[in-house]
């Protein structure tokens, strides 16, 4: 029997479902509560998964479908859910994502919300934004990008007049990344409107009293302001252009869009910094030229430890692109570049980005699961893995180090604080890679040098 | 009281213990829009069946359900590790439109060929019912084609609560029970039900029974094998661990095979000793069992008692909050904490029933908060009001405790430490001691840190 | 025979010799070249040792004693050396440290320099500062502190009038630490005069043309300005007060001195920040209160992984004090606190700092070598080591992790960039400790959870 | 030429190779104030004796000399690891004033009792001579008391150059030579001198000799044992590796025991083959040795040749700078680089003598810079002027190369990779290839990176 790829089972998925990405985006808006329209389990599982990475409360409400709901439609449940969330959390925004269940039974969420607003016309309602995220269509990254686009679609308005700010669509980076990106943009003396921004909401402080909705996030007014910005920098290169938030801003508010890719690795950072420099007509601040200088110095100091090493890279597609390009800069061959992502653009973007002479040595796997990655790794005799925690069992079998980046980090501490972007993030990653190689060499050596 | 606005729908599910009678509004579905800590039907089934280590567990649906339950539990296997892999039919739009049976059949065939499992469980998730796949039919076909039991688990998330998921799992297991060979089984024999071998707990408990001279035919489902489950109807007694998870299987086995059952808990010295004595009592025509049990209990308690007394000195008077899945676990926790000198100021469960809550009411002090199917806002409000020193719950409760500067103990399936039995109590006490006594709380805002 | 401690051999020293510390200080002055008065080997060995840690060129000149020099005195060699260094390097300052050899033969360096200056009165000489550093008296830390004091003694002048700056005597911290300390002080809108400052000279960028003396360091004019500062913050608590640079500034220029200790751990950082706050009459900037908040949040999130663990700590004495106090904050017992240092104050300062209830569990070893540390560790059944690379062989034997801090880091990469101070440095250290414990647990477990 | 101001004292030590004769001003002490890359007498002794793995190495002096030489070299031992510990009398002011003999005696006694070494070397450092300790006397006393050879090494740092340290080490070793049993030693036997088993090089070379049918009596001092050194006078031939480090011992053994010696190098295919053939030639009355040597060389070269050709394609035309301790090593490096298609644009050594430099002159192309006892300013100037792609040196040279964006290869004692023999050449070529071809240079300022 002829089995096409899509006919086979997924073993140890290298992706998550769409509503997770959308919820993460809603967690990055000030005063927002994510609400999933579907069964209770979806919200609970996703909360658990996010909590284990971020180690922060992650309240996601659910419309809690029952069997009746599935038969008679989820309208009443959704309305009740919005009402209850509003009463308990007093949110400024309720971010609704659908689940496969509500999508499959055919709930028309737009219509339900229209009815609801009409019914509640007397009261003071929060903003309600909804994004369609059936988990049988795409991955968490699609949910993420679609939620960004939905927010901009609902809120961004052309306000005639340039507010001088720069819009940043960072994609699914860490809270530490978001803080660093903001620091960089602001060091160009320019306002930064970043969507989403969960740098505080998912990496916050201890509380004296319980915060129903943690402080932080981009405000609704700020999302509106994105329609009056100087430009949009979209850090995704694989996201379909027509689906992207940058496109919404361009089409609606005429904001020029720049797709820089993730600023990871020297060249990608240079691209980002020179974009900022051009947009703001300011020189790159000395702080960053020094960081860059130290990074290059480290590249040289460390190159002999890692030159010619072979790495398996897996993550969200944009992170794979960033990592693979960076690895090629430092002389590590990304022999396997894999992602569970389904954008369809990974191969194309990688081929544009990576040096042509390595083409034959690099295996690109789109829509990968960890079984694919394991099989490819067994053939590729890699020296190390770079990716999230989920590859651990494979590296354990192979006896090689795993350098943990991205999401989720479930078997180490501080994933929310790990920095990937900028010269500083690249420096950390570089140091981690060199040290992983040194540690492996030291540990497996009979001699155990204390001097390497 | 606090300024917390309890949702109207939830007013009957939050109580302060006092002399007045109250009726807990439990066993209901969660209010829409509540951030319930509950999971779904699928979760209930997955929890029960997960530890069957030589079975293939195929989740039929879009990717989420499988992805979120991949290798997250501490249920150990002494042999095969097949249960730790995550298999999904990973349904796409095409199958949602045209049906997923063909893909299910293909996936099952491929996976059985590749992994040679002893049986396969096929979990039907939310949309499978909606798109109308005949999962039972596919399972029957593959059973025939591959010669192993391929068992559907009807765990569509929205079709009830986690408890319904337990029931679906029990039904699935019951299809295996009675299909194996039972000769050579001792008359002094039991099955252990509702014990999932988290951190090796089942191994500890099996060892107790071995020392007592009681044969353990099958553990359901900790470190379980399909072959053992098949012959579990040969046991003389089913010993059902606290949670309601597997009571239904015991009832089904009683009805079908006349195997009596008793309910026990292995948590805390008192309950563990009681459990072993109860089993011994069942075999009272074998007095050597009771004798061995006495010796065992004495030795085991003797081994942990001195440390526990030392912990008690420090823990005396500390206040604990408990929010767990099943109410039965809460009973044992209250007792165990009391043994350590601690009081319980809040207790609740996701899935307790009326009798459970009546019993909780009796066990608890006046003014203890008792809740059913609670949420972060309620839980955070009460732990602060009650000035709890410790919160016992699962991963979703952890950040609530931590944000407020309160110690935490994981008593859920993700923990890696065995907390059952006598040694488990020592582990539990150590963990409680460790978290409560940590110097980090000095920096918590509630202690004037800033 | 009755063997007193000082009669026995040192096995695997946990200290270095005095001129190393002095040279490091001179590397932290702009336009300065360190010059060792003694045999060639001293400079070469010390250069090699420093290069292996900092991975930067470390030019240290030597007066290159020959046998004749040792017999007839080193005056001519020293003069020749200064002349040659001046001709080749055109330094602003030549920092002279003596070695055991020149000290033992009794060279009067002061007198030699006086003669030299008289002879050269026509020419344009660099500043020449000298510090007596016989390696049989004290350790590298004494050389370090004495060189700081010597520079201040030679250069700092009361200039009548407060320049508003704050003097920082950071002690032997990393370049990254120095950058961070400067960032903090400057964020209080206050000038920072840091002595020494090798943040750029020993952690620099690639060069287009060879730099005889790398850019960076505190300028001679700035050292002079230290005599007109608002206050001195001395981060050493073990250094004899009368020997310290802070005392020179106090005695000579009447600058108030504050001994904060190293800002490592929450309480020590709080002390440092509140000192800055009081001196500048400004609130602690929000950036730092947030860093502090996230750090405390992490303390709570991570406490269960590490509570009750037992650590062996060894380093320079001030670093031992900082680390031990920090460990006690997070529930790790520093069962062995050891240093090769000979200040005589380690025990006293530790006893003031550490919680009284742990007294009996903590073994303090002054003037330790690694044989002492190993023996103490074998008895203390520790879970981890925290210290420099030199403890690796012991941790390898014990099969426990070594968290590398301080100097030297010879078996890992990026020691010059490792941050120890501030809330941010403490955060990194905390994350490293938790992750070392998690890694050990994961690696040694039969199960190999990818979820912890 | 460049604007570098060569110190007047150093003008005779820096040359551009051309047709005119030049006389290298070498074998002198370093100019005061020069940042020489040289070490001292102690360093020379320590390098030679360090690999004797079952001896105690006690450094008599203040702490520095011992601290900086603790476990920093890749000299491997197949057995005891005593050489990797760092022992010092750690002299303090008290001993400097009142003398250190008593402490030395005490330390030796303690350490010998604790570690039971086969011999002890006592390194006298700078101030020991000055304070007047009679180290020889203490050593004699302890030899008598403990019954093992306790040997003084007169390595006061200022009393000459590194070469004088080699001499002191040779004298120390010579005290052991001749005190062991020599029966059972084959007439076809050698000692390997000047080979320190960095990364296991001595083991590779010993294996070659074994295959040739030549008995290796002793390696001096790689993976060495005191017992073996004692009987090394039983060998028929001393084979002295390139560096001048141990030539003096060979000369002393020739004089005392009539053992002839030959000088060889194991670096590069050509030199290694030559070394083995030279040894075989010495035993020409055993033609099977020559035969075995031919087979060995053929097989070994065959194994590495294809890779080397592949490297050569990429490396052809690249330019190298060499600055190493001994000049003999430089000869081999030039040849090896030439074999890889590379040219040498700068070469120098810390300790070469006139004959060495005359030979270098002959080997090098026109305009190659030749330096003796150079310093960072000179080296950096010339590597930039000559646009070198690779710098071969030690740890102190590394940052010079790296700062200027030039590849680097460590050919000193701290490396961990064996570079000797045929496989070593493969390692060397791999390392050169790896560093020269790294993509990081694209960012170097000299290639327009900024």
mmCIF file of N, CA, C and O in Angstrom, chain C residues 9-12 369 371 374-375 397, chain D residues 53-58 80-87 107-120 148:
data_model
loop_
_atom_site.group_PDB
_atom_site.id
_atom_site.type_symbol
_atom_site.label_atom_id
_atom_site.label_comp_id
_atom_site.label_asym_id
_atom_site.label_seq_id
_atom_site.Cartn_x
_atom_site.Cartn_y
_atom_site.Cartn_z
ATOM 1 N N UNK C 9 54.066 20.912 53.482
ATOM 2 C CA UNK C 9 54.079 21.293 52.068
ATOM 3 C C UNK C 9 52.699 21.750 51.632
ATOM 4 O O UNK C 9 51.688 21.405 52.229
ATOM 5 N N UNK C 10 52.681 22.528 50.572
ATOM 6 C CA UNK C 10 51.420 22.909 49.943
ATOM 7 C C UNK C 10 51.214 22.017 48.733
ATOM 8 O O UNK C 10 52.086 21.917 47.870
ATOM 9 N N UNK C 11 50.076 21.347 48.694
ATOM 10 C CA UNK C 11 49.756 20.465 47.578
ATOM 11 C C UNK C 11 48.616 21.076 46.788
ATOM 12 O O UNK C 11 47.527 21.258 47.318
ATOM 13 N N UNK C 12 48.868 21.400 45.546
ATOM 14 C CA UNK C 12 47.848 22.014 44.696
ATOM 15 C C UNK C 12 47.320 23.296 45.344
ATOM 16 O O UNK C 12 46.220 23.338 45.897
ATOM 17 N N UNK C 369 44.916 24.633 50.869
ATOM 18 C CA UNK C 369 45.299 24.176 49.538
ATOM 19 C C UNK C 369 44.262 23.126 49.112
ATOM 20 O O UNK C 369 43.365 22.795 49.885
ATOM 21 N N UNK C 371 44.482 20.050 48.698
ATOM 22 C CA UNK C 371 44.496 18.813 49.473
ATOM 23 C C UNK C 371 43.605 18.970 50.713
ATOM 24 O O UNK C 371 42.822 18.087 51.030
ATOM 25 N N UNK C 374 40.049 18.860 49.485
ATOM 26 C CA UNK C 374 39.618 17.508 49.145
ATOM 27 C C UNK C 374 39.314 16.703 50.407
ATOM 28 O O UNK C 374 38.287 16.026 50.503
ATOM 29 N N UNK C 375 40.204 16.799 51.383
ATOM 30 C CA UNK C 375 39.972 16.046 52.619
ATOM 31 C C UNK C 375 38.693 16.500 53.315
ATOM 32 O O UNK C 375 37.892 15.681 53.771
ATOM 33 N N UNK C 397 36.380 13.088 40.908
ATOM 34 C CA UNK C 397 36.458 11.929 41.799
ATOM 35 C C UNK C 397 35.136 11.694 42.524
ATOM 36 O O UNK C 397 34.689 10.569 42.696
ATOM 37 N N UNK D 53 56.224 10.002 35.933
ATOM 38 C CA UNK D 53 54.908 9.955 36.573
ATOM 39 C C UNK D 53 54.931 9.366 37.977
ATOM 40 O O UNK D 53 54.010 9.597 38.750
ATOM 41 N N UNK D 54 55.964 8.616 38.317
ATOM 42 C CA UNK D 54 55.975 8.037 39.660
ATOM 43 C C UNK D 54 56.986 8.731 40.569
ATOM 44 O O UNK D 54 57.334 8.214 41.622
ATOM 45 N N UNK D 55 57.416 9.911 40.127
ATOM 46 C CA UNK D 55 58.314 10.687 40.987
ATOM 47 C C UNK D 55 57.543 11.807 41.656
ATOM 48 O O UNK D 55 56.520 12.278 41.146
ATOM 49 N N UNK D 56 58.060 12.188 42.814
ATOM 50 C CA UNK D 56 57.533 13.362 43.490
ATOM 51 C C UNK D 56 58.279 14.572 42.941
ATOM 52 O O UNK D 56 59.513 14.556 42.876
ATOM 53 N N UNK D 57 57.531 15.598 42.554
ATOM 54 C CA UNK D 57 58.163 16.812 42.048
ATOM 55 C C UNK D 57 57.892 17.939 43.039
ATOM 56 O O UNK D 57 56.782 18.469 43.071
ATOM 57 N N UNK D 58 58.876 18.235 43.840
ATOM 58 C CA UNK D 58 58.682 19.253 44.881
ATOM 59 C C UNK D 58 59.408 20.541 44.486
ATOM 60 O O UNK D 58 60.619 20.542 44.281
ATOM 61 N N UNK D 80 50.656 5.720 37.217
ATOM 62 C CA UNK D 80 50.572 6.725 38.291
ATOM 63 C C UNK D 80 50.354 8.127 37.729
ATOM 64 O O UNK D 80 50.749 8.414 36.601
ATOM 65 N N UNK D 81 49.704 8.964 38.511
ATOM 66 C CA UNK D 81 49.423 10.330 38.073
ATOM 67 C C UNK D 81 50.059 11.342 39.023
ATOM 68 O O UNK D 81 49.658 12.497 39.081
ATOM 69 N N UNK D 82 51.072 10.871 39.724
ATOM 70 C CA UNK D 82 51.687 11.721 40.756
ATOM 71 C C UNK D 82 52.242 13.017 40.165
ATOM 72 O O UNK D 82 52.229 14.063 40.808
ATOM 73 N N UNK D 83 52.696 12.937 38.909
ATOM 74 C CA UNK D 83 53.284 14.124 38.282
ATOM 75 C C UNK D 83 52.269 15.230 38.074
ATOM 76 O O UNK D 83 52.636 16.371 37.835
ATOM 77 N N UNK D 84 51.001 14.892 38.135
ATOM 78 C CA UNK D 84 49.976 15.907 37.883
ATOM 79 C C UNK D 84 49.638 16.712 39.129
ATOM 80 O O UNK D 84 48.877 17.680 39.058
ATOM 81 N N UNK D 85 50.173 16.303 40.259
ATOM 82 C CA UNK D 85 49.970 17.110 41.462
ATOM 83 C C UNK D 85 51.075 18.151 41.564
ATOM 84 O O UNK D 85 52.161 17.983 41.019
ATOM 85 N N UNK D 86 50.775 19.196 42.262
ATOM 86 C CA UNK D 86 51.720 20.307 42.381
ATOM 87 C C UNK D 86 52.135 20.448 43.842
ATOM 88 O O UNK D 86 51.307 20.724 44.701
ATOM 89 N N UNK D 87 53.425 20.216 44.085
ATOM 90 C CA UNK D 87 53.929 20.283 45.457
ATOM 91 C C UNK D 87 54.898 21.455 45.616
ATOM 92 O O UNK D 87 55.771 21.646 44.773
ATOM 93 N N UNK D 107 58.898 18.873 54.517
ATOM 94 C CA UNK D 107 57.970 18.662 53.398
ATOM 95 C C UNK D 107 58.297 17.370 52.665
ATOM 96 O O UNK D 107 57.409 16.578 52.343
ATOM 97 N N UNK D 108 59.573 17.163 52.393
ATOM 98 C CA UNK D 108 59.979 15.943 51.700
ATOM 99 C C UNK D 108 59.559 14.711 52.481
ATOM 100 O O UNK D 108 59.001 13.760 51.931
ATOM 101 N N UNK D 109 59.843 14.737 53.759
ATOM 102 C CA UNK D 109 59.509 13.604 54.612
ATOM 103 C C UNK D 109 58.012 13.325 54.557
ATOM 104 O O UNK D 109 57.573 12.196 54.308
ATOM 105 N N UNK D 110 57.218 14.378 54.771
ATOM 106 C CA UNK D 110 55.764 14.212 54.758
ATOM 107 C C UNK D 110 55.263 13.672 53.423
ATOM 108 O O UNK D 110 54.450 12.751 53.362
ATOM 109 N N UNK D 111 55.747 14.274 52.365
ATOM 110 C CA UNK D 111 55.208 13.927 51.047
ATOM 111 C C UNK D 111 55.617 12.524 50.631
ATOM 112 O O UNK D 111 54.835 11.798 50.014
ATOM 113 N N UNK D 112 56.850 12.149 50.957
ATOM 114 C CA UNK D 112 57.287 10.791 50.617
ATOM 115 C C UNK D 112 56.481 9.783 51.415
ATOM 116 O O UNK D 112 56.040 8.754 50.893
ATOM 117 N N UNK D 113 56.241 10.084 52.676
ATOM 118 C CA UNK D 113 55.413 9.177 53.481
ATOM 119 C C UNK D 113 54.011 9.051 52.904
ATOM 120 O O UNK D 113 53.427 7.979 52.873
ATOM 121 N N UNK D 114 53.499 10.163 52.432
ATOM 122 C CA UNK D 114 52.113 10.165 51.977
ATOM 123 C C UNK D 114 51.960 9.520 50.600
ATOM 124 O O UNK D 114 51.009 8.783 50.359
ATOM 125 N N UNK D 115 52.904 9.824 49.695
ATOM 126 C CA UNK D 115 52.700 9.421 48.295
ATOM 127 C C UNK D 115 53.581 8.258 47.854
ATOM 128 O O UNK D 115 53.406 7.767 46.746
ATOM 129 N N UNK D 116 54.530 7.855 48.674
ATOM 130 C CA UNK D 116 55.405 6.729 48.345
ATOM 131 C C UNK D 116 55.932 6.755 46.905
ATOM 132 O O UNK D 116 55.723 5.818 46.144
ATOM 133 N N UNK D 117 56.603 7.824 46.524
ATOM 134 C CA UNK D 117 57.112 7.908 45.144
ATOM 135 C C UNK D 117 58.346 7.023 44.975
ATOM 136 O O UNK D 117 58.939 6.584 45.958
ATOM 137 N N UNK D 118 58.701 6.791 43.710
ATOM 138 C CA UNK D 118 59.902 6.010 43.425
ATOM 139 C C UNK D 118 61.167 6.851 43.506
ATOM 140 O O UNK D 118 62.259 6.323 43.621
ATOM 141 N N UNK D 119 61.000 8.141 43.356
ATOM 142 C CA UNK D 119 62.110 9.074 43.505
ATOM 143 C C UNK D 119 61.509 10.441 43.747
ATOM 144 O O UNK D 119 60.305 10.618 43.597
ATOM 145 N N UNK D 120 62.350 11.393 44.124
ATOM 146 C CA UNK D 120 61.857 12.755 44.286
ATOM 147 C C UNK D 120 62.810 13.708 43.599
ATOM 148 O O UNK D 120 64.030 13.547 43.680
ATOM 149 N N UNK D 148 64.984 6.263 48.940
ATOM 150 C CA UNK D 148 64.715 6.478 47.505
ATOM 151 C C UNK D 148 65.618 7.609 47.036
ATOM 152 O O UNK D 148 66.058 8.433 47.841
#
